[in-house]
mmCIF file as gemmi writes it, N, C-alpha and C atoms, coordinates in Angstrom:
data_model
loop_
_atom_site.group_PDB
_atom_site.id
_atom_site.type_symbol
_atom_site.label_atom_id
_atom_site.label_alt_id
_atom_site.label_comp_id
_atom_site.label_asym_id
_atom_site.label_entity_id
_atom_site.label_seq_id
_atom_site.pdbx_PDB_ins_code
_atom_site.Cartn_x
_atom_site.Cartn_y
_atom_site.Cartn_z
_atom_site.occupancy
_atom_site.B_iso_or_equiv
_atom_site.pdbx_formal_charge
_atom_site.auth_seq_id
_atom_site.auth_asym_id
_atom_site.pdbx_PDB_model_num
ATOM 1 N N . UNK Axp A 1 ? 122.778 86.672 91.07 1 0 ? 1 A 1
ATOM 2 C CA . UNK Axp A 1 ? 122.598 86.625 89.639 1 0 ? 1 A 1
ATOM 3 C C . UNK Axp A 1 ? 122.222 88.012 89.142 1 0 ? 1 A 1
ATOM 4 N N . UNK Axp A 2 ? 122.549 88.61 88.168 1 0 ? 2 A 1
ATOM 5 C CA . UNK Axp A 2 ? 122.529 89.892 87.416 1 0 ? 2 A 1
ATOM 6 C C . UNK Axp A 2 ? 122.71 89.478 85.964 1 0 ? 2 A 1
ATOM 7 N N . UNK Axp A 3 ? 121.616 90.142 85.104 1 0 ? 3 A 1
ATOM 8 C CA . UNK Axp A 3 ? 121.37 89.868 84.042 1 0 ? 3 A 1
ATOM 9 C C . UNK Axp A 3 ? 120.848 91.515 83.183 1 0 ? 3 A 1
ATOM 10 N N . UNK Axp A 4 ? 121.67 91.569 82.04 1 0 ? 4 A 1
ATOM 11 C CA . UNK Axp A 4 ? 120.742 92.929 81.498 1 0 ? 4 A 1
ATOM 12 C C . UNK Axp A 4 ? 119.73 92.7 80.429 1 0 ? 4 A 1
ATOM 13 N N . UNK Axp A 5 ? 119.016 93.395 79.677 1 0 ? 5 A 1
ATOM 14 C CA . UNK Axp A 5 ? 118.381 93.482 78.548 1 0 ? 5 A 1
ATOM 15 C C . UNK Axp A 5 ? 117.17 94.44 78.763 1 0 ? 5 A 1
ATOM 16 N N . UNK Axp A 6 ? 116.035 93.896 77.436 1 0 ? 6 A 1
ATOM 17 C CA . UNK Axp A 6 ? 115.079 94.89 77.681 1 0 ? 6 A 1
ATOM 18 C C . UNK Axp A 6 ? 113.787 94.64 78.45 1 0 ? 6 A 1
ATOM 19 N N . UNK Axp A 7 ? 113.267 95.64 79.048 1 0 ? 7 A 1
ATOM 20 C CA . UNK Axp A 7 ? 112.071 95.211 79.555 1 0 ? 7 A 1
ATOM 21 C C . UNK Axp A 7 ? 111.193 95.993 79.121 1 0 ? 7 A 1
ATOM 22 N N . UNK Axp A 8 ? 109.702 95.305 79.533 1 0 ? 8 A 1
ATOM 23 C CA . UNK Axp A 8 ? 108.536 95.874 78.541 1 0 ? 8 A 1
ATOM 24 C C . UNK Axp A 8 ? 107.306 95.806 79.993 1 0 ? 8 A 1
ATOM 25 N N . UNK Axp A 9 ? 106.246 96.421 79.26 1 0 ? 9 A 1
ATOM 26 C CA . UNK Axp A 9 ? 105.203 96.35 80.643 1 0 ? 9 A 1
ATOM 27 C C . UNK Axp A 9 ? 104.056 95.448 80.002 1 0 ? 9 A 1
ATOM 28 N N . UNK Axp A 10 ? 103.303 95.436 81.186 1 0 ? 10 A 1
ATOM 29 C CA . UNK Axp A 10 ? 101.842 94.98 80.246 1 0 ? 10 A 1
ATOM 30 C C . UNK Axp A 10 ? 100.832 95.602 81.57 1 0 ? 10 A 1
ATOM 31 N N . UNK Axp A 11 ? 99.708 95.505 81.247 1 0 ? 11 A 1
ATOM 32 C CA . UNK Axp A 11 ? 98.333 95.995 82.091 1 0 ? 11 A 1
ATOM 33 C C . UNK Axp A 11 ? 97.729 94.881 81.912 1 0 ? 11 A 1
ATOM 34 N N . UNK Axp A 12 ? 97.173 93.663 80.378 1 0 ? 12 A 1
ATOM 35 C CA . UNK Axp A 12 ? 96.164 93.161 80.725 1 0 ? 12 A 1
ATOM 36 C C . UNK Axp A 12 ? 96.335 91.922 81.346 1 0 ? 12 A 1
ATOM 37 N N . UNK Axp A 13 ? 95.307 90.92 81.59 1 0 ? 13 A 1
ATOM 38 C CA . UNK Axp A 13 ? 95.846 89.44 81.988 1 0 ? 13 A 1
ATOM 39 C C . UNK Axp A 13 ? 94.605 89.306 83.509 1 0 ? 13 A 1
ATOM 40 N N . UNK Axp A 14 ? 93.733 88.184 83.448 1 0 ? 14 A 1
ATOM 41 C CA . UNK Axp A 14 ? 93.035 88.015 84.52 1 0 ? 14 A 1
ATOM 42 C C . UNK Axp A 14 ? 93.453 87.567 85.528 1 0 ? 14 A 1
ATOM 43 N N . UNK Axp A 15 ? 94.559 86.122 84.92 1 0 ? 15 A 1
ATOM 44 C CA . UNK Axp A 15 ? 95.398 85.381 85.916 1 0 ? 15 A 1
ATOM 45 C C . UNK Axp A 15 ? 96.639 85.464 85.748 1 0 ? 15 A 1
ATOM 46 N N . UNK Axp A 16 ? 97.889 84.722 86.581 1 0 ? 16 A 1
ATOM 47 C CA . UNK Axp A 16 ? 99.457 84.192 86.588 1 0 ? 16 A 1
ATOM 48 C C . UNK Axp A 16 ? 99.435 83.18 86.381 1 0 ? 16 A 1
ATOM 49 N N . UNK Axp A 17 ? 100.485 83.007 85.74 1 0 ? 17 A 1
ATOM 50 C CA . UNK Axp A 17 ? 101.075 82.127 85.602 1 0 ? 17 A 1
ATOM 51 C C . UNK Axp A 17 ? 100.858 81.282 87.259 1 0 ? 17 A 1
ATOM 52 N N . UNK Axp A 18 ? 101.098 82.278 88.123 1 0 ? 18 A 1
ATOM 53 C CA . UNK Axp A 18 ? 101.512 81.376 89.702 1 0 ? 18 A 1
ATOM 54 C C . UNK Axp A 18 ? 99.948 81.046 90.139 1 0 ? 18 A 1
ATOM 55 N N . UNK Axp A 19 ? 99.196 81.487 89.25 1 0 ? 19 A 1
ATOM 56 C CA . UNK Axp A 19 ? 97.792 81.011 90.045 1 0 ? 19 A 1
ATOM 57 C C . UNK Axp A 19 ? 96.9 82.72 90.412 1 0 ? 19 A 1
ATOM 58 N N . UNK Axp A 20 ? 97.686 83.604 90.384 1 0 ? 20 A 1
ATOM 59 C CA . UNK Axp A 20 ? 97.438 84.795 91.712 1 0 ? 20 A 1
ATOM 60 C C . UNK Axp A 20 ? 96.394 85.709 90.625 1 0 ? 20 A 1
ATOM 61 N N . UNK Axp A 21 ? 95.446 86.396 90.849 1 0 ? 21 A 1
ATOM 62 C CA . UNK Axp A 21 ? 94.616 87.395 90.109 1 0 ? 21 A 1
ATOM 63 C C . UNK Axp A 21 ? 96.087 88.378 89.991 1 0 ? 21 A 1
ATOM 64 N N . UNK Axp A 22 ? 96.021 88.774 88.815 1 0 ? 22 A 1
ATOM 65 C CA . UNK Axp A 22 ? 96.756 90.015 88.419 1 0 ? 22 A 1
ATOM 66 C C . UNK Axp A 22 ? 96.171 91.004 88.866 1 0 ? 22 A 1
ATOM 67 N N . UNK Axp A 23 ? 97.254 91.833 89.164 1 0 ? 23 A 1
ATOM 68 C CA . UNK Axp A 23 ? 96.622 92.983 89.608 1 0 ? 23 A 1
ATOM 69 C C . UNK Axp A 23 ? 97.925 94.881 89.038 1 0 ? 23 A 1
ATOM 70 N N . UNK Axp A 24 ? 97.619 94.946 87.946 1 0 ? 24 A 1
ATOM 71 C CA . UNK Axp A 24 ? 98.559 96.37 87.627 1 0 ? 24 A 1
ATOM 72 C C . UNK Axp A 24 ? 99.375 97.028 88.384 1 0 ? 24 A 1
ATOM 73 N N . UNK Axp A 25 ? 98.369 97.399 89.966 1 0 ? 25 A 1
ATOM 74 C CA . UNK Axp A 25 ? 99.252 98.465 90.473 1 0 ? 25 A 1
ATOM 75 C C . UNK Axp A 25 ? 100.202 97.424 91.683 1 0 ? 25 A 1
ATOM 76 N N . UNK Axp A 26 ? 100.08 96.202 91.647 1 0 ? 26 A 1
ATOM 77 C CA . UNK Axp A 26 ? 101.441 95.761 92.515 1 0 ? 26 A 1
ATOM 78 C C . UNK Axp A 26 ? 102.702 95.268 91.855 1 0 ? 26 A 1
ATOM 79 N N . UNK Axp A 27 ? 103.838 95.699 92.615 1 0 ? 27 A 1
ATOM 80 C CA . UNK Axp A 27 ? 104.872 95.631 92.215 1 0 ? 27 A 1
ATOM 81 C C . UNK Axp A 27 ? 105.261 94.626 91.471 1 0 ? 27 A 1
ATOM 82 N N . UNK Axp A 28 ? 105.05 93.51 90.608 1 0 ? 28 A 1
ATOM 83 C CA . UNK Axp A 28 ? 105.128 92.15 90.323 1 0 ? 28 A 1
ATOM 84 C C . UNK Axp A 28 ? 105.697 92.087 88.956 1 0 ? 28 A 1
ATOM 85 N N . UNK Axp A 29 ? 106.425 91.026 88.495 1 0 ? 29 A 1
ATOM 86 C CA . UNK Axp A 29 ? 106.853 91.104 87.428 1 0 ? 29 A 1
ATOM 87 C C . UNK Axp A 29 ? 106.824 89.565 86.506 1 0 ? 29 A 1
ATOM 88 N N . UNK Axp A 30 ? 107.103 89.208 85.182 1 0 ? 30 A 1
ATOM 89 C CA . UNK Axp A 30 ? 106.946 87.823 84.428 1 0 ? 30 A 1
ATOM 90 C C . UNK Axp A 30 ? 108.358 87.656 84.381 1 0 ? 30 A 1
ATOM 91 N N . UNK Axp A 31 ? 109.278 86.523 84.491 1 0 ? 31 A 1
ATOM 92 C CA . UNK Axp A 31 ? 110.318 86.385 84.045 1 0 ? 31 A 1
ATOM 93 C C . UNK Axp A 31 ? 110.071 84.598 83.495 1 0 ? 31 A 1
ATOM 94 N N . UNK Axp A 32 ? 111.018 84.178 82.343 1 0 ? 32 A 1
ATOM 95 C CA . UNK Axp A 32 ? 110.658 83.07 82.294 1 0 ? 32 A 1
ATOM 96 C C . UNK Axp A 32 ? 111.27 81.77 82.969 1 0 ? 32 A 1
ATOM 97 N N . UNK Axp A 33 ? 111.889 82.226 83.459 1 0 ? 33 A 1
ATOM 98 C CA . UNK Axp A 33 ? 112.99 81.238 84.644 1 0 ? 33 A 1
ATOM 99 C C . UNK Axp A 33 ? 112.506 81.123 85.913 1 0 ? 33 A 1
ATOM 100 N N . UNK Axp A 34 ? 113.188 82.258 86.764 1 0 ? 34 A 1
ATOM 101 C CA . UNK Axp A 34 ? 113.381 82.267 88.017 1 0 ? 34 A 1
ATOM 102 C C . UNK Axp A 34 ? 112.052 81.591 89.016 1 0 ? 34 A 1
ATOM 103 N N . UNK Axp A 35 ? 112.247 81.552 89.658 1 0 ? 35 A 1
ATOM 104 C CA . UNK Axp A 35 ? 110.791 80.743 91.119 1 0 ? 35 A 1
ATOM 105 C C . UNK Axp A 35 ? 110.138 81.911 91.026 1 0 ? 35 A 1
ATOM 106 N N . UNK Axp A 36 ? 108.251 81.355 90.965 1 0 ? 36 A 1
ATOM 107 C CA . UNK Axp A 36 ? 107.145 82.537 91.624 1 0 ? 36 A 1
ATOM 108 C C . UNK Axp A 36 ? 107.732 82.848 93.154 1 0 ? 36 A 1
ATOM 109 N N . UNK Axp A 37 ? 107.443 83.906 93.309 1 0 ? 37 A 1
ATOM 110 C CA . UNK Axp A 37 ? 108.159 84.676 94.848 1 0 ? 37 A 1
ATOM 111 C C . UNK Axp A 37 ? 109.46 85.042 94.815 1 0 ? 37 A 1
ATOM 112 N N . UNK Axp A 38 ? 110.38 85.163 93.779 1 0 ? 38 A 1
ATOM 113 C CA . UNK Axp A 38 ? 111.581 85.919 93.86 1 0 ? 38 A 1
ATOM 114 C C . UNK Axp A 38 ? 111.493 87.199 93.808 1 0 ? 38 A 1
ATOM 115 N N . UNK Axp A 39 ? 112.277 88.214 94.214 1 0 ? 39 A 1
ATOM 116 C CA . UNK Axp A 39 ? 112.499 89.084 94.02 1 0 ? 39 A 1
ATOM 117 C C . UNK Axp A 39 ? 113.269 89.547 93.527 1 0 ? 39 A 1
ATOM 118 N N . UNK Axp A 40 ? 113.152 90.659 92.36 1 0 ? 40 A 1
ATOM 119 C CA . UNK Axp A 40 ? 114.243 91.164 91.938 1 0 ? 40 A 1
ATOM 120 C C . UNK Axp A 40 ? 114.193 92.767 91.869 1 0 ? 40 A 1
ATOM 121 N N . UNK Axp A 41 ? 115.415 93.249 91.79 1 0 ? 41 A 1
ATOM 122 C CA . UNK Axp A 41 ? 115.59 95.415 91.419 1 0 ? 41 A 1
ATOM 123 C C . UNK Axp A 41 ? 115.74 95.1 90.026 1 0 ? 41 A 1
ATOM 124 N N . UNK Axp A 42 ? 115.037 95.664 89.574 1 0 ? 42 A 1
ATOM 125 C CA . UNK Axp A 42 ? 114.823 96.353 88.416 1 0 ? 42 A 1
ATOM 126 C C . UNK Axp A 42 ? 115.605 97.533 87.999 1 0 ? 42 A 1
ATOM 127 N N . UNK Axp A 43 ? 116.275 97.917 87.441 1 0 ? 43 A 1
ATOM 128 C CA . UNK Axp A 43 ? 117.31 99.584 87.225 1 0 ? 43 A 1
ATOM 129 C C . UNK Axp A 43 ? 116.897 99.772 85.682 1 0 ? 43 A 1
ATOM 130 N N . UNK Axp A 44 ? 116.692 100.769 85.629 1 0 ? 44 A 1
ATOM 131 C CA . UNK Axp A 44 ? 116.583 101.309 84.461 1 0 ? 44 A 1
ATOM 132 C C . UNK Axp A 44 ? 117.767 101.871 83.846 1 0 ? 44 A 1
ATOM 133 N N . UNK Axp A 45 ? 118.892 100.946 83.005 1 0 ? 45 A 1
ATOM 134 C CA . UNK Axp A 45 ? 120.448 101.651 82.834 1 0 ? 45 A 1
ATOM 135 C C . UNK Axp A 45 ? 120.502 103.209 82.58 1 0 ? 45 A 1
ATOM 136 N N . UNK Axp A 46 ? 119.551 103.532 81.763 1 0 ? 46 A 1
ATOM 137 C CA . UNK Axp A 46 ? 119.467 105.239 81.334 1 0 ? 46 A 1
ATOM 138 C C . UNK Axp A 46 ? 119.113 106.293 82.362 1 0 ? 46 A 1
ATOM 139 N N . UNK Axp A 47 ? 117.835 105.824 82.851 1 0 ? 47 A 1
ATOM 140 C CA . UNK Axp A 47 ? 117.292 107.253 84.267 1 0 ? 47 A 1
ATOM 141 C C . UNK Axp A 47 ? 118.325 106.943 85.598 1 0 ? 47 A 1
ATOM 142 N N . UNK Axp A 48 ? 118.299 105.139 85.768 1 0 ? 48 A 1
ATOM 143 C CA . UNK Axp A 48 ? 119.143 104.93 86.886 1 0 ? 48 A 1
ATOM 144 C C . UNK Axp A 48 ? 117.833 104.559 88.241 1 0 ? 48 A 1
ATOM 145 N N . UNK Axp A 49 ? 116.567 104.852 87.432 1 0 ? 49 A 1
ATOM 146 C CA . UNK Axp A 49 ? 115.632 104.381 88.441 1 0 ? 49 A 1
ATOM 147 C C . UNK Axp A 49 ? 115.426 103.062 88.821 1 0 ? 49 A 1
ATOM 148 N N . UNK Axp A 50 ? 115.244 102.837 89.935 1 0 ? 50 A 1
ATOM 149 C CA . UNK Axp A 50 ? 115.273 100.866 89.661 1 0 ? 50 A 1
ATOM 150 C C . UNK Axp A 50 ? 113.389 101.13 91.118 1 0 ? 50 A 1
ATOM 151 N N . UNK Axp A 51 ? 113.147 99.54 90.761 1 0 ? 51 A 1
ATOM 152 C CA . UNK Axp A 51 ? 112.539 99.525 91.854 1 0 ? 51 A 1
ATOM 153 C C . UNK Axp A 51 ? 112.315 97.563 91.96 1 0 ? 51 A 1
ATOM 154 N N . UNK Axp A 52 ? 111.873 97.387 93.214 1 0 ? 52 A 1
ATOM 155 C CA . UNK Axp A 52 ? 112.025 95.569 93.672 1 0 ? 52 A 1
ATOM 156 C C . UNK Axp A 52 ? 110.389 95.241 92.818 1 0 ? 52 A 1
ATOM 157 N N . UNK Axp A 53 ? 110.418 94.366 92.456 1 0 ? 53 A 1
ATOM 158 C CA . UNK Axp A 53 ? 109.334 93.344 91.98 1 0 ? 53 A 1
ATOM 159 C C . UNK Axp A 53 ? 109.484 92.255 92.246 1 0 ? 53 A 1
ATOM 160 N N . UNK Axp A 54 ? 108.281 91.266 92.728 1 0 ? 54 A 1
ATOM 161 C CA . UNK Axp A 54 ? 108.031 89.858 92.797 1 0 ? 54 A 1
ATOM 162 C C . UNK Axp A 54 ? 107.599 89.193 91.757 1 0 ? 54 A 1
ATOM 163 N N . UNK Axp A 55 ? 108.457 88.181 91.589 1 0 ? 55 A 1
ATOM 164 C CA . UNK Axp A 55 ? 108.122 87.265 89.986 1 0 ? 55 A 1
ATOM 165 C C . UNK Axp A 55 ? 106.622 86.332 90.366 1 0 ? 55 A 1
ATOM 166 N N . UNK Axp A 56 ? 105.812 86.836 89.543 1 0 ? 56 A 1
ATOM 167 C CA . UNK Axp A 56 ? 104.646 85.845 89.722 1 0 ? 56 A 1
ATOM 168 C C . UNK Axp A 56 ? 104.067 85.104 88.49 1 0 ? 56 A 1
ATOM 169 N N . UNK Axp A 57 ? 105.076 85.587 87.085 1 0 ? 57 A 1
ATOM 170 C CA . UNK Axp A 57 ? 104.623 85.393 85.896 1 0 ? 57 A 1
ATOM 171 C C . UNK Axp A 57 ? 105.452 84.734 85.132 1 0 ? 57 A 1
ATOM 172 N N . UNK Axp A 58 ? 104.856 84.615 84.23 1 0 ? 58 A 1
ATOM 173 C CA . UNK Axp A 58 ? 106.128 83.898 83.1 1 0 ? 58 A 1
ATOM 174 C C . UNK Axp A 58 ? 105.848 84.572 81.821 1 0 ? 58 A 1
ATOM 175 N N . UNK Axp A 59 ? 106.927 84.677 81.509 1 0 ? 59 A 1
ATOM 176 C CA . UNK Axp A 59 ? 106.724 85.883 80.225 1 0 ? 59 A 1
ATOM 177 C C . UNK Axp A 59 ? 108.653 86.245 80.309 1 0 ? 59 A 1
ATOM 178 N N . UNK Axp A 60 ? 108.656 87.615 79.607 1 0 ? 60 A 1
ATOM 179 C CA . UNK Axp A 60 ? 107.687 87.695 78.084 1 0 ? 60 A 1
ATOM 180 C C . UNK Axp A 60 ? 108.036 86.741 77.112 1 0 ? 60 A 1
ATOM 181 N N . UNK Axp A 61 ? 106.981 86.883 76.236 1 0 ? 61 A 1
ATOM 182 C CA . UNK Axp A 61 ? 107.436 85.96 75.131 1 0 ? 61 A 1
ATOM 183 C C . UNK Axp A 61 ? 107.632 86.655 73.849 1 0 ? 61 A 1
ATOM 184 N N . UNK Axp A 62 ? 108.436 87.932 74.132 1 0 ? 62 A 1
ATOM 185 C CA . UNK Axp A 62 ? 109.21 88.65 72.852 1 0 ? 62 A 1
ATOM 186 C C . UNK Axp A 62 ? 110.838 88.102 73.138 1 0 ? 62 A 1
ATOM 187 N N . UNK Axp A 63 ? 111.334 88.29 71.509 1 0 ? 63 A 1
ATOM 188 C CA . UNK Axp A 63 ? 112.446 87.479 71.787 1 0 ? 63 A 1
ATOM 189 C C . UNK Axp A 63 ? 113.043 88.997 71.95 1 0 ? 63 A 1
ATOM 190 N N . UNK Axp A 64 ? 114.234 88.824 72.663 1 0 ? 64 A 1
ATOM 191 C CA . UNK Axp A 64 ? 115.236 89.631 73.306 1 0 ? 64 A 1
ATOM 192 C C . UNK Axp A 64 ? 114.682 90.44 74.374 1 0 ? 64 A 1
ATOM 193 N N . UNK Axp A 65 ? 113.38 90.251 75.16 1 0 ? 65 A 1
ATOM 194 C CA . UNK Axp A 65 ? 113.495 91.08 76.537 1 0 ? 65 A 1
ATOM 195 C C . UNK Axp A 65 ? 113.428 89.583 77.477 1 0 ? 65 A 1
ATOM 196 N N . UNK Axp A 66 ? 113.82 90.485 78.657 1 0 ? 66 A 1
ATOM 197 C CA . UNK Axp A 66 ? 114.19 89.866 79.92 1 0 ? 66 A 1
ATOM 198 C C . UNK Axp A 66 ? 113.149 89.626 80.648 1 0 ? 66 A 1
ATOM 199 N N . UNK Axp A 67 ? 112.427 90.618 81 1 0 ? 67 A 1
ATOM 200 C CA . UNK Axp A 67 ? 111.458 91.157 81.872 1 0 ? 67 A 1
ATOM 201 C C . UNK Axp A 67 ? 110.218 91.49 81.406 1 0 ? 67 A 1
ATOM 202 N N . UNK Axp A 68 ? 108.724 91.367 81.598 1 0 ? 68 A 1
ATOM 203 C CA . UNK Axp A 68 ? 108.016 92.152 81.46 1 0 ? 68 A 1
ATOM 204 C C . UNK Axp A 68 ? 107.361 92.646 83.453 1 0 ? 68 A 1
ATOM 205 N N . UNK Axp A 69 ? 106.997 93.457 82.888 1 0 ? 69 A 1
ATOM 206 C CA . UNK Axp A 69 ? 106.864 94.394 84.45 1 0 ? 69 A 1
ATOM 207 C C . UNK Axp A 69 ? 105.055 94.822 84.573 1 0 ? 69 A 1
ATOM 208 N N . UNK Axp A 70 ? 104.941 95.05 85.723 1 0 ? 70 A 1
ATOM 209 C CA . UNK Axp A 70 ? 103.618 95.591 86.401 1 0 ? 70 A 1
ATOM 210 C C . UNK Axp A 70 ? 103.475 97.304 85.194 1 0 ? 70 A 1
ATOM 211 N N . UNK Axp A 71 ? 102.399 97.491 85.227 1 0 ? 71 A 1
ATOM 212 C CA . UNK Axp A 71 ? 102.361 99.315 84.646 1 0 ? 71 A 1
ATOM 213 C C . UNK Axp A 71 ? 102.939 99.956 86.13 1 0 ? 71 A 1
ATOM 214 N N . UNK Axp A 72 ? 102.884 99.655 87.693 1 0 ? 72 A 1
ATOM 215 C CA . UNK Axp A 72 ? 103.192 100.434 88.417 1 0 ? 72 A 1
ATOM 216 C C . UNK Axp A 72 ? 104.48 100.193 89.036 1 0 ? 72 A 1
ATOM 217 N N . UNK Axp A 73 ? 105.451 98.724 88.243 1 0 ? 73 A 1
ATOM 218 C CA . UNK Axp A 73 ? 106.326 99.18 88.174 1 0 ? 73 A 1
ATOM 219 C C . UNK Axp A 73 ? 106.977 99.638 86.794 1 0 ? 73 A 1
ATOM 220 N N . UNK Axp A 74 ? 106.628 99.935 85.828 1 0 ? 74 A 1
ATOM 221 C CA . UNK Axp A 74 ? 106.904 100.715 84.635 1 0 ? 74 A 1
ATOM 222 C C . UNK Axp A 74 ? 106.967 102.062 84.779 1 0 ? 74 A 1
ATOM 223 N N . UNK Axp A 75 ? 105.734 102.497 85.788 1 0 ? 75 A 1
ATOM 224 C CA . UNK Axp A 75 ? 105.576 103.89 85.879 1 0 ? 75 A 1
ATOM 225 C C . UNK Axp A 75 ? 106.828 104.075 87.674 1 0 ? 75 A 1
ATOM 226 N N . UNK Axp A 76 ? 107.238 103.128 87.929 1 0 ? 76 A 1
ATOM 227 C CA . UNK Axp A 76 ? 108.433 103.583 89.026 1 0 ? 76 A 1
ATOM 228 C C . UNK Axp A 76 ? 109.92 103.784 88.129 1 0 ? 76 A 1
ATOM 229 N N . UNK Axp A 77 ? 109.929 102.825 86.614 1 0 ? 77 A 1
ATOM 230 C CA . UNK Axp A 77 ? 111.091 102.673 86.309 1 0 ? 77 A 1
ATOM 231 C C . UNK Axp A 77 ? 111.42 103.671 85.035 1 0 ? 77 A 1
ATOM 232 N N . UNK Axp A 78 ? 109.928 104.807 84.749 1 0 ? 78 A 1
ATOM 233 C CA . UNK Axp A 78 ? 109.992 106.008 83.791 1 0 ? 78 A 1
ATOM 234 C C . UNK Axp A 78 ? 110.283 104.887 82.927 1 0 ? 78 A 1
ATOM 235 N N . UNK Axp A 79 ? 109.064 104.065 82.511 1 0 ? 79 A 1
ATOM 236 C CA . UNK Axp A 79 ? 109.377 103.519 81.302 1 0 ? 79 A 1
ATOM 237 C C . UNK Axp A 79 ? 107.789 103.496 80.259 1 0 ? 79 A 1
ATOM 238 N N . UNK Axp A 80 ? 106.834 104.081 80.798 1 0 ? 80 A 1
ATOM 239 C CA . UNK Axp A 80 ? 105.648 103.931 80.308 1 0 ? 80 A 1
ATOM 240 C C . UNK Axp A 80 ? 105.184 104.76 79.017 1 0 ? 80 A 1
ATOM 241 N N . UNK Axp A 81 ? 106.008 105.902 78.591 1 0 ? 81 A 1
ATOM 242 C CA . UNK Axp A 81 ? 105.689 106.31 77.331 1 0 ? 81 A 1
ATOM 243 C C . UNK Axp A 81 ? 106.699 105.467 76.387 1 0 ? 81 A 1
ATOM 244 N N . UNK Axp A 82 ? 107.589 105.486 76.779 1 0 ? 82 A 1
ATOM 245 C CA . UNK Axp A 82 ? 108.461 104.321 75.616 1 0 ? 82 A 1
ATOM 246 C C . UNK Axp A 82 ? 108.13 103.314 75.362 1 0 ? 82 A 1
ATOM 247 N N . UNK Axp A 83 ? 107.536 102.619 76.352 1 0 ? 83 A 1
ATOM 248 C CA . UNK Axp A 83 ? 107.072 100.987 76.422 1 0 ? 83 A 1
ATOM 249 C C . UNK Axp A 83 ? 107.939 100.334 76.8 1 0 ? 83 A 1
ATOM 250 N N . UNK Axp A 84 ? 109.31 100.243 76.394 1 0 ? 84 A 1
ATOM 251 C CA . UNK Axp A 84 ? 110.388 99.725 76.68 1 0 ? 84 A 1
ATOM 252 C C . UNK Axp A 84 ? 111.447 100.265 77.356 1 0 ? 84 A 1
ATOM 253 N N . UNK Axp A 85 ? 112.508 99.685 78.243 1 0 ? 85 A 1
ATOM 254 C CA . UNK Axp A 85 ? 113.554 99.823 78.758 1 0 ? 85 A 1
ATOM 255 C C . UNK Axp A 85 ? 114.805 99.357 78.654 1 0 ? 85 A 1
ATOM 256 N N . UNK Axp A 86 ? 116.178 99.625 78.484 1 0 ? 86 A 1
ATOM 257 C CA . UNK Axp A 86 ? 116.67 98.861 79.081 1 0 ? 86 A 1
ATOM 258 C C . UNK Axp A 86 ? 117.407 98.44 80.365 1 0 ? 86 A 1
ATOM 259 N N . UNK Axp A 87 ? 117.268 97.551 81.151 1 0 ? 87 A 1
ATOM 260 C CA . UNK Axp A 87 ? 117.263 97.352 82.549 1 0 ? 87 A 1
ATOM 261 C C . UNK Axp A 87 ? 118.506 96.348 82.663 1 0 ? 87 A 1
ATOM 262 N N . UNK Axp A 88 ? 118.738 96.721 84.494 1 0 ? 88 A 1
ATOM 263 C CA . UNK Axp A 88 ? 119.864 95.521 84.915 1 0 ? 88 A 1
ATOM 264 C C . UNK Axp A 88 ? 118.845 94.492 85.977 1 0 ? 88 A 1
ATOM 265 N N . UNK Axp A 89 ? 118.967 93.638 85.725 1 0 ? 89 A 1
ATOM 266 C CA . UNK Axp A 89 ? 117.978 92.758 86.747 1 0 ? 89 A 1
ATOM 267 C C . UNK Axp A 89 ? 118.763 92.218 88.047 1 0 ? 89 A 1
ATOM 268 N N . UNK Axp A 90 ? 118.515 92.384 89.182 1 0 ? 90 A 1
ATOM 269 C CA . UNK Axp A 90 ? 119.435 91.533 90.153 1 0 ? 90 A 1
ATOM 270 C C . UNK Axp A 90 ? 118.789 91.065 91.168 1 0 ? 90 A 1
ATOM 271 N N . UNK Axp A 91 ? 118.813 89.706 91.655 1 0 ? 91 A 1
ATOM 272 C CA . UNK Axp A 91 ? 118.203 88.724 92.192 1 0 ? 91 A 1
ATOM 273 C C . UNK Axp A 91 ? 118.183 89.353 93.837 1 0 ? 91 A 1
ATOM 274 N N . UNK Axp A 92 ? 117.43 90.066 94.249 1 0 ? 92 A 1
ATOM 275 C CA . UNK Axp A 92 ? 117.49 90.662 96.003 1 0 ? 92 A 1
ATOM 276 C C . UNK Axp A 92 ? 116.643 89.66 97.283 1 0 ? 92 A 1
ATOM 277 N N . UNK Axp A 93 ? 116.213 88.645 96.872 1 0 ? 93 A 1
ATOM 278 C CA . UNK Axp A 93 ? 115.399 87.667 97.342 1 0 ? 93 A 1
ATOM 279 C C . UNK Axp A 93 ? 114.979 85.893 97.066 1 0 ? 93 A 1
């Protein structure tokens, strides 16, 4: 499965959706579909940076993004002064 649109980050949040303490600097991401424990690459269509995240969240709840992401994977996908991206998502797990 491969899907594009935008993605966004976040930092705050005590818990997941999956139960798990949040935590910023691991790779993890919200999608509102897919199973807690998937994995997906992340690409950033513009830099071309991508990096893998584990879905542990559910989100976002802006209409038209795909993804919201960890800050440390925001800061892998050069997306943290913009806030936003737009990304290709593809299911690696």
């Amino acid at each position: 499965m491969a899907s594009q649109g935008v993605a966004s980050f976040y930092t705050e949040g005590q818990q997941t959706a999956s139960g798990e303490k949040f935590d910023t600097h691991d790779l993890t991401a919200a999608h509102p579909t897919l199973p807690f424990g998937t994995r997906l690459r992340v690409t950033n269509v513009v830099t071309g940076r991508s990096v893998t995240v584990r879905v542990n969240d559910r989100g976002p709840y802006v209409p038209g993004r795909v993804v919201d992401v960890s800050h440390s994977a925001a800061e892998a996908l050069g997306m943290v002064e913009s806030g936003i991206a737009k990304v290709k998502l593809d299911v690696v797990q």
